[in-house]
XYZ file of C-alpha atoms in Angstrom:
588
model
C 135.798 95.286 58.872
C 134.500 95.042 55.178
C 132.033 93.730 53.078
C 133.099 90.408 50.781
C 131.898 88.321 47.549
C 132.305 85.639 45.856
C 131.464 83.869 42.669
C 132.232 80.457 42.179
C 131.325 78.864 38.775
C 131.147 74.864 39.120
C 131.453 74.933 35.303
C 134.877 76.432 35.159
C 133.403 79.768 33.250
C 135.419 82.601 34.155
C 132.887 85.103 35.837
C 133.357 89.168 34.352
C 134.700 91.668 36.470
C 131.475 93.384 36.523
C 129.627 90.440 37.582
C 131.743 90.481 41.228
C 131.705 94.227 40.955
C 127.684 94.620 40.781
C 127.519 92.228 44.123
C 129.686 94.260 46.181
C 128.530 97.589 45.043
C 125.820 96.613 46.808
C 127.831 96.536 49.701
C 129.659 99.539 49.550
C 128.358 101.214 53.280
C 130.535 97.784 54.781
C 133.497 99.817 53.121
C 133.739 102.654 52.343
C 137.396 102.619 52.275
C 138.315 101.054 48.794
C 137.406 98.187 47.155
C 139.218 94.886 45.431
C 138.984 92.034 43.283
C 140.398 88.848 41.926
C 139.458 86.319 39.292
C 141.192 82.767 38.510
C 140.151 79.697 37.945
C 136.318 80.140 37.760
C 136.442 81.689 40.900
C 135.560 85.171 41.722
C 136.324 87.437 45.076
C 135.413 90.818 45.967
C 135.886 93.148 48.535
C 135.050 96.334 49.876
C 137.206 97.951 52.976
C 136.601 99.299 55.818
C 140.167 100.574 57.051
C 140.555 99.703 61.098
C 144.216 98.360 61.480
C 146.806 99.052 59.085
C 145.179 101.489 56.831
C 147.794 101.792 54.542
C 146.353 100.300 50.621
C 148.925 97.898 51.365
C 146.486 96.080 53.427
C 143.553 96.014 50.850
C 142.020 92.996 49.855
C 141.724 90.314 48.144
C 145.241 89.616 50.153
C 147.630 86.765 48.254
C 150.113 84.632 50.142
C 151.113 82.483 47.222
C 148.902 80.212 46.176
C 146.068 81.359 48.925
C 143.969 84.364 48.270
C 141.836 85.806 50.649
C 138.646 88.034 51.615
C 137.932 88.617 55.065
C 135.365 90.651 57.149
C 136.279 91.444 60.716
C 138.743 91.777 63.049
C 141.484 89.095 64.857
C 142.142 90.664 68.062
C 145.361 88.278 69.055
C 147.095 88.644 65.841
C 149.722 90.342 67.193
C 150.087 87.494 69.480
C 149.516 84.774 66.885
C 152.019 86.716 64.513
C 154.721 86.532 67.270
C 154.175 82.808 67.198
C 154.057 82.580 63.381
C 157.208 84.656 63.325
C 159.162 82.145 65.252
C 157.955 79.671 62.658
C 159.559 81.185 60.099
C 156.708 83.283 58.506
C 157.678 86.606 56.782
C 155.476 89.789 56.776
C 154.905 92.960 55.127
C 152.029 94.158 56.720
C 150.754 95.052 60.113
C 147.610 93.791 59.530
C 145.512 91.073 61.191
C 144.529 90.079 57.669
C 148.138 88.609 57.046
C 148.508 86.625 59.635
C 145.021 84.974 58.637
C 146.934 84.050 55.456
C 150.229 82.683 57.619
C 148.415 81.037 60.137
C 146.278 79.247 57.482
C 149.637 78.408 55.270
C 150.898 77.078 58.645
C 148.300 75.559 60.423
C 145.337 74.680 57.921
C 141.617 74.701 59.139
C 142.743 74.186 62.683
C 144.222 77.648 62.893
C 140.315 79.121 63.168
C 140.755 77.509 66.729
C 143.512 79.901 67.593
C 141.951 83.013 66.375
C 140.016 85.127 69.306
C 137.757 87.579 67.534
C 134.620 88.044 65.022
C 135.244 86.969 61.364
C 134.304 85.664 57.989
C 136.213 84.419 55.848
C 136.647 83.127 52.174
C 139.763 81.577 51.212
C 140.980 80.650 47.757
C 143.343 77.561 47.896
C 144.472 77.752 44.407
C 146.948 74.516 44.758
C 144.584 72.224 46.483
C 141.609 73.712 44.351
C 139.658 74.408 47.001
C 137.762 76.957 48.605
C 137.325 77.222 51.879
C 134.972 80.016 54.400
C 134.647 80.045 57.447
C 132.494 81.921 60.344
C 133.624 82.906 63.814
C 132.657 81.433 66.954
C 129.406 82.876 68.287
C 128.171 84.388 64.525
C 128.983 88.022 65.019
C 129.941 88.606 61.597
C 127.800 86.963 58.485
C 128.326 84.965 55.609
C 125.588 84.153 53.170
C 124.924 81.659 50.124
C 122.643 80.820 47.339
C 123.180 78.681 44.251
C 121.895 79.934 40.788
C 122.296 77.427 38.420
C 125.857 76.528 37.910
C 127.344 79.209 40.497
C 127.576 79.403 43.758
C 127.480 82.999 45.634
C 128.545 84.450 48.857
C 128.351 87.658 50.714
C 127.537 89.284 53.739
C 124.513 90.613 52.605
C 121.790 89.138 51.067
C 120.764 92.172 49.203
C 124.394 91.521 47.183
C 122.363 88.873 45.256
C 120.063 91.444 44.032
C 122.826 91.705 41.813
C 122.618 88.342 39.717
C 120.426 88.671 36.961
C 118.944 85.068 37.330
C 118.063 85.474 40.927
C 114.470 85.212 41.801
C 114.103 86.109 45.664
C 110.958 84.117 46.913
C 109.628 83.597 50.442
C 110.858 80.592 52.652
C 107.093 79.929 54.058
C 108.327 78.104 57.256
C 110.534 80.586 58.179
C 108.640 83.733 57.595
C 105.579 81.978 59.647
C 108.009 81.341 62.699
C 108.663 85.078 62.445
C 105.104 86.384 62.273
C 104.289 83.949 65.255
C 106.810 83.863 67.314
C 109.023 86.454 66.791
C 111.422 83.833 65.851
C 114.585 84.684 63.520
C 118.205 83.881 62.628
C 118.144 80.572 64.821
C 118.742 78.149 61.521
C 120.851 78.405 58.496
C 118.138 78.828 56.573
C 116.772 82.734 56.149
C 113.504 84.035 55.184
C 114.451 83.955 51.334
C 114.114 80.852 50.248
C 117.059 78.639 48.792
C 119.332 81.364 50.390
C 121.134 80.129 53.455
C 123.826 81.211 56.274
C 127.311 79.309 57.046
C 126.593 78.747 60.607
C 128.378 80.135 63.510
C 131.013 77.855 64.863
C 130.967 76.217 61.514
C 134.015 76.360 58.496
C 132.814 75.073 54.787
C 135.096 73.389 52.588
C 134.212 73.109 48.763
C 135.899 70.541 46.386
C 136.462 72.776 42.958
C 137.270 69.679 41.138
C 133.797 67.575 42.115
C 132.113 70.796 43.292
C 131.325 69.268 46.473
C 130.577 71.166 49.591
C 131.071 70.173 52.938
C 130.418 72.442 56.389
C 131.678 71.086 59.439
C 131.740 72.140 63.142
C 135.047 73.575 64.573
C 133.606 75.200 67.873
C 131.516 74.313 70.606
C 131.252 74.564 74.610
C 131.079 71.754 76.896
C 129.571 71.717 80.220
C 133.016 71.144 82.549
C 133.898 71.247 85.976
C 132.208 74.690 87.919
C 134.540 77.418 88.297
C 135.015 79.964 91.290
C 134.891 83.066 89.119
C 138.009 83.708 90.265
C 139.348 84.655 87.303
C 136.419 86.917 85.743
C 138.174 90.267 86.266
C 141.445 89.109 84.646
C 139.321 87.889 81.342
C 136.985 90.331 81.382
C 139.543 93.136 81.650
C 141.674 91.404 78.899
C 138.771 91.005 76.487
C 138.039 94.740 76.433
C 141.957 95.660 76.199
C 141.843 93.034 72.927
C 138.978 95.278 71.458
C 140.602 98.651 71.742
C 143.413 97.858 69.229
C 143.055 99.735 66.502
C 144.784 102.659 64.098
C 141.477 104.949 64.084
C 139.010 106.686 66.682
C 137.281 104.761 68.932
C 133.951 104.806 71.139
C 131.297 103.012 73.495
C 127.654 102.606 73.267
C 126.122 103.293 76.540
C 123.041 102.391 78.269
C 123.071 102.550 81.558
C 122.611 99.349 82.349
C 125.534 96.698 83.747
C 126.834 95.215 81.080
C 127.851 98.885 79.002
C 128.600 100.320 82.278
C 131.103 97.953 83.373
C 133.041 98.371 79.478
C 133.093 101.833 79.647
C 134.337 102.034 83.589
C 136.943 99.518 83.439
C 138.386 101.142 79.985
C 138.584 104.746 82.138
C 139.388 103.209 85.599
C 141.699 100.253 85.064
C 143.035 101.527 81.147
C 143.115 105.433 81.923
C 141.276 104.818 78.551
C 138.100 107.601 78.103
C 136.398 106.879 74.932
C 133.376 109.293 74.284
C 129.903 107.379 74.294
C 126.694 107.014 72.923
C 123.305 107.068 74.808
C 119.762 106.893 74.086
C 117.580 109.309 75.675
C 113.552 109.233 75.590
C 112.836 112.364 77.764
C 109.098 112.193 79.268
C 109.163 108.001 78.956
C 109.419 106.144 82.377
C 111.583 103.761 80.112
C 114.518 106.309 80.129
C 117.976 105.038 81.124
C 119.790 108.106 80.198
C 120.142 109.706 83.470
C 122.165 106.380 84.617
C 124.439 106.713 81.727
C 125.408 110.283 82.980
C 126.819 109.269 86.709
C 129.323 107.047 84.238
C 130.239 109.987 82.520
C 130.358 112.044 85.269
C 132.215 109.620 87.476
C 135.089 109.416 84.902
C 134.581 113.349 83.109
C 133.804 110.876 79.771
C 132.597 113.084 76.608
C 128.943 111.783 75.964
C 126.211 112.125 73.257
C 122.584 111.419 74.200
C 120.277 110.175 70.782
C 116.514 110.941 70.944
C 114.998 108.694 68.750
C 111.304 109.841 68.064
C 108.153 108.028 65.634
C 109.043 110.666 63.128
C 112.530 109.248 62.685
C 111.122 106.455 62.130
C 108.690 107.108 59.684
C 111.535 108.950 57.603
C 113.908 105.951 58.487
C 111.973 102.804 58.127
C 112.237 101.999 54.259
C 115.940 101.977 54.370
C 116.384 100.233 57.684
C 114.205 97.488 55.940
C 116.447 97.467 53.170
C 119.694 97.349 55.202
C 118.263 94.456 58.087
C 117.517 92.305 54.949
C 115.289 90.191 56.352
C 111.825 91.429 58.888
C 113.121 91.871 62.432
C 111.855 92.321 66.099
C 110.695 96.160 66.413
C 111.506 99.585 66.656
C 114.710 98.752 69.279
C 116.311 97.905 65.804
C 115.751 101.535 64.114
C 116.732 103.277 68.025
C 119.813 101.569 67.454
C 120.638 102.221 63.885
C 120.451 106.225 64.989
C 122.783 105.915 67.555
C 125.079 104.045 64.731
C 124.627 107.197 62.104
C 125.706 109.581 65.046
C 128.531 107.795 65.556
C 129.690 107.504 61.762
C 128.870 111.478 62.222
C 131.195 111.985 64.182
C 134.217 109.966 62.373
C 134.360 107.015 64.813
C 134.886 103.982 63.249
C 135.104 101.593 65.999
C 132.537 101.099 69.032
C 132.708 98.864 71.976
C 129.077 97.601 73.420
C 127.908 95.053 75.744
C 126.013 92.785 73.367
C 126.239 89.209 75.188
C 126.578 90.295 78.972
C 122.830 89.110 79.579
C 123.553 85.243 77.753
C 126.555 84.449 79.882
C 125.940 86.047 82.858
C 122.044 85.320 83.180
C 120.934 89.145 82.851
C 117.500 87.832 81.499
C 114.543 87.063 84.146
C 113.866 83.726 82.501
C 117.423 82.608 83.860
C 115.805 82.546 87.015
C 113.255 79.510 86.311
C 116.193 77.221 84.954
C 118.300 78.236 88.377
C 115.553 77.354 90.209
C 115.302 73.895 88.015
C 118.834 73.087 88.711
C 118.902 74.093 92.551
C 115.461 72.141 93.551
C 117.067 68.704 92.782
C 119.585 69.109 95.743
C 117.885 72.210 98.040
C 114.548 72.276 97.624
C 114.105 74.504 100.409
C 116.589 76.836 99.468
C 115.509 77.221 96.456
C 111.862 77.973 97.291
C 113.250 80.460 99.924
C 115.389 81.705 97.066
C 112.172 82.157 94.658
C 110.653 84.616 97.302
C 113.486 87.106 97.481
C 113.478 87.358 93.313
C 109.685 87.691 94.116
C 110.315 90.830 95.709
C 112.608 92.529 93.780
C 111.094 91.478 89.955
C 108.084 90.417 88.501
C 108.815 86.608 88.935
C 105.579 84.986 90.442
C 106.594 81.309 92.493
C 103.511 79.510 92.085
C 103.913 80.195 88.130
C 107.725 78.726 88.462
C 106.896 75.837 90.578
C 104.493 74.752 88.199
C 106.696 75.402 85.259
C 108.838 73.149 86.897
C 106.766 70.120 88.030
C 104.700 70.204 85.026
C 106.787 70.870 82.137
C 106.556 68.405 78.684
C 109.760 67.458 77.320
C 109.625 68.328 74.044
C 107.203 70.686 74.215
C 105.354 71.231 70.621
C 104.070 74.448 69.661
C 101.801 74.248 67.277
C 101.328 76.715 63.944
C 98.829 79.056 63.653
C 95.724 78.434 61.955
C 96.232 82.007 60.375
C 99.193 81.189 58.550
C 98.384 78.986 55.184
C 100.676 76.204 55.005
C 100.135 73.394 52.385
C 101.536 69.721 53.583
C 105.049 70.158 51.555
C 105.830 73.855 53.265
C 104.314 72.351 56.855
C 108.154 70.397 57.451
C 109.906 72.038 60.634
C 107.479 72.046 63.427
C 109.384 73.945 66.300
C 109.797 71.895 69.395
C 110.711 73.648 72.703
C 113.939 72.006 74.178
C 113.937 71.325 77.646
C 116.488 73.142 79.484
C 118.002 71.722 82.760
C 120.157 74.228 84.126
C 121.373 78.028 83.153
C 124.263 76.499 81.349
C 121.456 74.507 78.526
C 119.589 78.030 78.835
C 122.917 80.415 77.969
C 124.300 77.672 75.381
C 120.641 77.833 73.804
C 120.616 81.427 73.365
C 124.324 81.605 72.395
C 124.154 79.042 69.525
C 120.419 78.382 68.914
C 117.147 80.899 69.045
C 117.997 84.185 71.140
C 121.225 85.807 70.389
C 121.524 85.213 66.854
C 118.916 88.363 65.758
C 120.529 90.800 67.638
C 123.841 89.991 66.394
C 122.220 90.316 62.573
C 120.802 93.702 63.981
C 123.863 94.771 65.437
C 125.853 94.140 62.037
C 123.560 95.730 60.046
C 123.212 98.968 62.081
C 126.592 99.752 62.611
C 127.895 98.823 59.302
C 125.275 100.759 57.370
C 127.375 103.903 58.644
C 130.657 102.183 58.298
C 130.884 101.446 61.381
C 132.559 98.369 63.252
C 131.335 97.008 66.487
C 133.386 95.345 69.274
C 131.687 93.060 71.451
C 133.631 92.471 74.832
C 131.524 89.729 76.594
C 131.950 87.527 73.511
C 135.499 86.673 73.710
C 135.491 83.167 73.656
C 137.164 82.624 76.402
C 135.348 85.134 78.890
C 131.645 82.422 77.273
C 132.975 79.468 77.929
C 134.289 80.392 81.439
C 131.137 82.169 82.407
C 129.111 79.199 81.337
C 130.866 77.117 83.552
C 130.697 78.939 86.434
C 129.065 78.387 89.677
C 125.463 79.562 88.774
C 125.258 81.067 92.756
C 128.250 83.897 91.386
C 125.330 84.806 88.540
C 122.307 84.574 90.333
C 121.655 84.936 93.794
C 119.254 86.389 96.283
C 117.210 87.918 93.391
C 120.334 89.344 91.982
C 120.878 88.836 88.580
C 124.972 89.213 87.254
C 125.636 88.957 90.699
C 129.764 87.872 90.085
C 129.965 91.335 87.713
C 127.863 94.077 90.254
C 130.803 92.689 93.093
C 133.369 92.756 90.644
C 132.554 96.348 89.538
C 132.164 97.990 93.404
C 133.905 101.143 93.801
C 134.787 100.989 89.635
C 130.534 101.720 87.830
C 128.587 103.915 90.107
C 126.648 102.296 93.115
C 122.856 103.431 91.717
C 123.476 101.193 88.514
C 125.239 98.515 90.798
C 121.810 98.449 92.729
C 119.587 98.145 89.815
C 117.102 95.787 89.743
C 115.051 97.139 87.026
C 116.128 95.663 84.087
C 114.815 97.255 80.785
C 117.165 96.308 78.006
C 117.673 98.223 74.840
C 114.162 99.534 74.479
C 111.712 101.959 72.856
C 108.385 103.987 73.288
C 107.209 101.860 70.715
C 104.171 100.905 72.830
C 103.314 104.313 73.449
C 103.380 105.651 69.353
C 101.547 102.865 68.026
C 98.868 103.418 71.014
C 98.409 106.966 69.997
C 98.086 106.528 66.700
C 96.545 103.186 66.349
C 93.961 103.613 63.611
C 97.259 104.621 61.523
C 99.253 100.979 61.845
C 96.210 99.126 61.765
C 95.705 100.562 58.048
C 99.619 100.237 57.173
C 98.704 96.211 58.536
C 95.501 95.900 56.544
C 97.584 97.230 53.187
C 100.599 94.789 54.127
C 98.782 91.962 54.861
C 97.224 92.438 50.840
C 100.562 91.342 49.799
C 100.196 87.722 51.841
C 98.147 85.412 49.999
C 99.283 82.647 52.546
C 97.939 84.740 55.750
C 94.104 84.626 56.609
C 93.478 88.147 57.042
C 90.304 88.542 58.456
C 91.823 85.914 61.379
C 94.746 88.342 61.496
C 92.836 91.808 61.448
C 91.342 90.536 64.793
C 94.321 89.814 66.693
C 96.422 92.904 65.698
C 94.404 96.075 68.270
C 95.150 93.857 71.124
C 98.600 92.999 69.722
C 101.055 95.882 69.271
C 104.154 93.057 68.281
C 102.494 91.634 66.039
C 101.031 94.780 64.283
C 104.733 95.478 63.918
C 105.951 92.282 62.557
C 102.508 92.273 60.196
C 104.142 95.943 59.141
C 107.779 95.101 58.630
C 107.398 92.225 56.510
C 104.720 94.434 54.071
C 107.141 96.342 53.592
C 109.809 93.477 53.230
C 107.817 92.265 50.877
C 108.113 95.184 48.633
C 111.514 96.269 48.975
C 112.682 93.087 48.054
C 110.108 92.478 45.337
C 109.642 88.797 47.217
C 107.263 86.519 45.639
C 104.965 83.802 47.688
């Protein structure tokens, strides 16, 4: 796990040491561990590292294989598998780290050997022979890769505060973006970012740039299909193997826990079925009716687990909130973000350097109460009366209201339009991406939406962030490719049935996570008192929004002022990109 650079000058001008240097200075919390560089060519790389398998400086990075030369962030969980294969091939190593066989299984199998890697990555590859560079992103977008040209160079990190850096660069908002944000709470879900003329490589996606026509090209390597349904016969076995994958590793290593299924089930098959007890991490709100803590503890007690309970409180975040704007890069969703960036700096406390968490449980396994609607959608087509009979029992146990769903269903516009908010400034040029509303058939268009379009995405770029401001790298079980695409294609009655959501997990963890978080029904997700501090003090962020919003020419703020004491989300988002705003000196 590591931060990485790279400079590529279209005009053949060697870049300085201390031009690749400055970048990833700027990413020094990614890795703490040492740091690297190469130059050739008109082509710069830099790394930082953050030592997780092979920590001997053998392993440090840039890594050569002849004529390739390589910077990677993140971690190949079957390269012990992929090196056994390589091995047989003929491929020599002198390593034992994943990093390696990146370089052998590209020398061996070109772009096609991202389809055999299971894990999180990105990558920037050097081909110095075929003068070409070539990066790459893994599968679901755990792990970034960013990129802006500046005249004749091109730049990439995993930041995008690296490019603070580059003396030319002149960060400047991206107006469509930003808007989607402040209205919608929408982030992450293109390649473009909030800055504009600064973009993402997309998940799934590998870039390949021509050095002699300076030509770039990004192509798709990854998707999922909808196949033939599955019995969920096979969960355990994938499941159980995606969590072994994620505990290889040569330092200390621990679980975030929440109470809830998805971390449960991680941390109760690694101490039931691995005789594996990794200490974990909880959040605790003491006095809040929104406080999972006390489920956490019958998984520790159950399995005699070491535990740590986090109290996050408003003045953490007031002491907090300028640097977690500064390491999030972008405005994000709400306080959730800074709840989970303490548990991160406990952790780094500590000396863990590796965490497990359950990050993508609710996307493939239809955790989310919204699931229910698009079961209901695929399930009235063939049993109409089942499925109304159906409706009533998630009636009783959630808020889920069948006369709303029914009409959802009968009535719903393909192609639904939002449209933008007459508070938000546009001029005709900047007015280019209305947002459309996809219409989703069944849960497998509603998990493949989330897992490659607007949902997931954000938390991913909050989950990075957090944990890697501390040095700190996360594992993320139910995102093994294989254990997605499975789920996906699964029988949707195994994931939601009889008002139970995850139904195929809460059977397959009887008699492993404790029964009263088997029979939960009250699903709260990671979540904060954030309600409850901006209520009490309300005068207090409606001043922090009036002085923010003094910064957006392009808002109507007398429009805005109005909507914000009824509107504690968007007082926040108002707040956070203020403050945005100034960190990053951004310009309208």
């Amino acid at each position: 796990m590591c931060g990485i650079a790279a400079i590529i000058d279209y005009a053949k001008i060697e870049p300085k040491v201390e031009d690749i240097k400055s970048m990833t200075n700027l990413l020094a919390h990614r890795g703490p561990d040492g740091e690297g560089f190469y130059i050739e060519g008109g082509v710069a790389l830099g790394h930082r590292r953050l030592a997780i398998v092979d920590t001997d400086p053998r392993s440090n990075q840039p890594m050569h294989r002849s004529h390739l030369h390589l910077v990677f962030n993140g971690m190949i969980y079957n390269y012990l598998e992929i090196k056994e294969e390589l091995s047989t091939l003929g491929a020599i190593f002198s390593t034992t780290s994943d990093t390696e066989v990146i370089l052998a299984a590209y020398n061996q199998w070109g772009l096609s050997a991202f389809q055999r890697f299971n894990g999180m990555w990105a990558i920037i590859l050097y081909d110095e022979k075929e003068k070409k560079i070539v990066c790459s992103r893994d599968r679901f977008g755990i792990k970034p890769l960013y990129y802006t040209r500046i005249a004749n160079r091109l730049y990439f990190a995993s930041e995008i505060k690296a490019f603070q850096a580059i003396k030319a660069w002149e960060p400047k908002i991206n107006h469509t973006r930003l808007m989607e944000y402040l209205a919608y709470n929408m982030s992450d879900h293109t390649e473009e970012t909030m800055f504009a003329n600064v973009y993402q490589i997309p998940k799934s996606h590998h870039g390949v740039i021509c050095l002699q026509t300076n030509d770039m090209c990004i192509n798709r390597y990854y998707d999922i299909h909808k196949g033939e349904q599955n019995d969920g016969s096979k969960f355990m076995e994938l499941f159980y193997d995606a969590i072994k994958l994620r505990t290889r590793t040569d330092v200390p290593l621990a679980t975030t826990l929440s109470g809830g299924m998805d971390s449960s089930s991680i941390v109760s098959v690694m101490a039931n079925k691995m005789e594996y007890k990794p200490t974990t991490y909880t959040l605790a709100y003491p006095g809040y009716k929104l406080d999972e803590s006390n489920f956490a503890l019958k998984v520790n007690q159950k399995y005699k687990i070491a535990s740590h309970l986090t109290t996050t409180t408003e003045e953490y975040l007031t002491q907090h909130l300028d640097n977690l704007v500064y390491h999030q890069d972008e405005p994000f969703a709400g306080v959730t973000v800074m709840a989970q960036s303490n548990i991160y700096e406990n952790i780094n406390r500590d000396g863990y350097k590796v965490v497990l968490g359950g990050q993508g449980g609710d996307e493939i396994l239809c955790g989310y109460n919204k699931f229910s609607l698009g079961h209901f959608k695929e399930k009235i087509k063939t049993q109409p009366l089942v499925a109304i009979t159906e409706m009533f029992q998630f009636q009783k146990l959630r808020s889920f209201d069948v006369v709303d769903a029914l009409q959802s269903i009968v009535f719903y516009e393909k192609n639904k339009r939002k449209k933008f908010v007459a508070w938000y400034i546009l001029n005709e040029e900047q007015d280019n991406a209305r947002y459309k509303r996809t219409q989703e058939n069944d849960i497998f268009e509603m998990s493949h939406n989330l897992l490659f379009g607007l949902g997931l995405s954000a938390l991913l770029r909050y989950e990075d962030r957090n944990s890697m401001s501390f040095g700190v790298e996360s594992r993320l079980p139910f995102l093994d490719y294989r254990l997605v695409k499975y789920c996906l294609n699964m029988d949707s009655n195994l994931k939601l049935k009889n008002g139970i959501t995850k139904d195929i997990l809460r059977k397959s963890m009887k008699d492993i996570v404790p029964d009263d978080i088997i029979n939960r029904n009250d699903k709260m997700g990671f979540v904060t008192p954030q309600n409850e501090w901006v209520n009490d003090r309300k005068g207090h962020y409606l001043e922090l929004a009036n002085n923010a919003l003094d910064q957006m020419p392009f808002i109507d703020k007398e429009k805005v002022m109005v909507l914000l004491p009824k509107d504690n989300n968007l007082l926040w988002r108002v707040i956070n990109t203020g403050l945005w705003i100034s960190k990053f000196n951004v310009t309208a």
